[in-house]
Amino acid sequence: MSTAGTARVEAVVDLDAIRHNVRHLAGLAAGAATMAVVKADGYGHGAVDVARAALDAGATWLGVCTVEEAGELRDAGITAPVLSWLHVPDEDLAPAVGRQVDLGVASRRDLAAAVTAAHATGRPARVHLKIDTGLSRNGCPPADWGDLLDAVADHPGEVEPVAVWTHLAHADAPAHPTIDRQAARFDEAHAAASARLDRPLLAHLANSAATLTRPDLHRDLVRPGIAVYGLDPTDDGVAPALRPAMTFRSRVALLKTVAAGEGVSYGHIWTTPTDRTLALVPAGYADGVPRLLGAAGRLEVAIGGVRRPVVGRVCMDQVMVDLGPAGEPHGVAEGDEVVLFGPDDGGPTAAEWAGLLGTIHYEIVTGVGGRPRVRRSLTGAAGQLTA
Ligand SMILES: *Cc1c(COP(=O)(O)O)cnc(C)c1O
């Protein structure tokens, strides 16, 4: 395969896969609207490009964590509804309200910040009231819910309540008993809010896992994140139709022969058993290859479709790959493409890295570095226009 012009390290994002995944999710939740979650720079895939592809494929909302992330979408000219859900005390929310970004509100303090922003901009703040139904993270504790609703009711012109929402603790285990308990608390909070505020309010609580496995929880709006990127949020293979969108790749920078009995890379945790051909791949932990993967000793890359073991420590900028006994044909040339992880086609995947590390693939894809170390390029129909 020709790799001329390929970057040293590159995250290639397949926007057709994003569109496919969003169409699939929106189809599963056909009775609900779909909010594509593009926080953390689109889980490392590029928030603006993913957002455009998702909207193109049937999502009608976008979800982010911070008002800065919302601002990036608005700066790019994206006008779709955006919800931003986590803010710190004294954060200036006026720019967000001025740009029609909806705000998550879970306390009187959050509400006060939204009211301040409404005064500053002269337009009501659209708020999604978050009830803590059992995740015990952000969200209003049920005991304070009535008080928060009173506070909202006290600011009729300044805040416009749009939704009641919550987040699940065990959605990745679809039969977990806490899910029904959270749903029951949620319905109670939603009913109380609708009655106290005397208006219809959207209901939303389904992340990717619940979108895929719990149609009873789709309500008015689903909020898939990881599934948009083609990664299965459960361990059960519930989402065979999803297509992983990111290929993280590098190139062979150097081939060399290392004599038998030599230590390789920092700390010499691996020693050549015989004279070996090694390939240097210029991607390391500064690019998003976790250093602990080297210690696990089971990291593999794919070169020309063949899996090869990484040997020795992962360094900041590079890893070494064992191509076998020196003198034996290996079919690898300097400049060849090296797939670090990619689609589930027999090569290594983000889920495989997560398994080696005892973490989740969410952390792997969001850990992929940005410019200037890692180039992000796009494939798929719109991608060719913007790459
Ligand atoms: C991140 C996030 C989501 C998306 O979760 P996934 O598991 O990636 O689908 C949905 N809702 C909230 C509040 C989140 O923080």
Coordinates of C-alpha atoms in Angstrom, one line a residue, residues 8 28 49 65 102 118 137 150-151 155 187 253 256 267 277 298 312 321 332 379 381:
R8 CA 4.4 10.3 11.4
L28 CA -33.1 2.2 17.2
D49 CA -16.3 17.2 12.1
C65 CA -19.5 18.9 28.9
D102 CA -28.7 25.0 26.7
A118 CA -29.9 35.8 31.3
R137 CA -22.2 12.5 40.8
D150 CA -39.3 26.4 43.5
A151 CA -36.2 28.4 42.5
H155 CA -37.5 33.1 37.6
D187 CA -40.0 9.5 36.4
A253 CA 10.8 5.0 10.5
K256 CA 17.6 -2.5 11.9
G267 CA 15.3 -0.4 31.1
T277 CA 15.1 -7.5 12.7
R298 CA 1.3 -8.0 24.7
G312 CA 10.4 -3.3 25.3
V321 CA 8.5 -3.8 16.9
V332 CA 8.3 -4.9 5.8
T379 CA -12.1 9.9 5.3
A381 CA -17.7 11.6 1.8

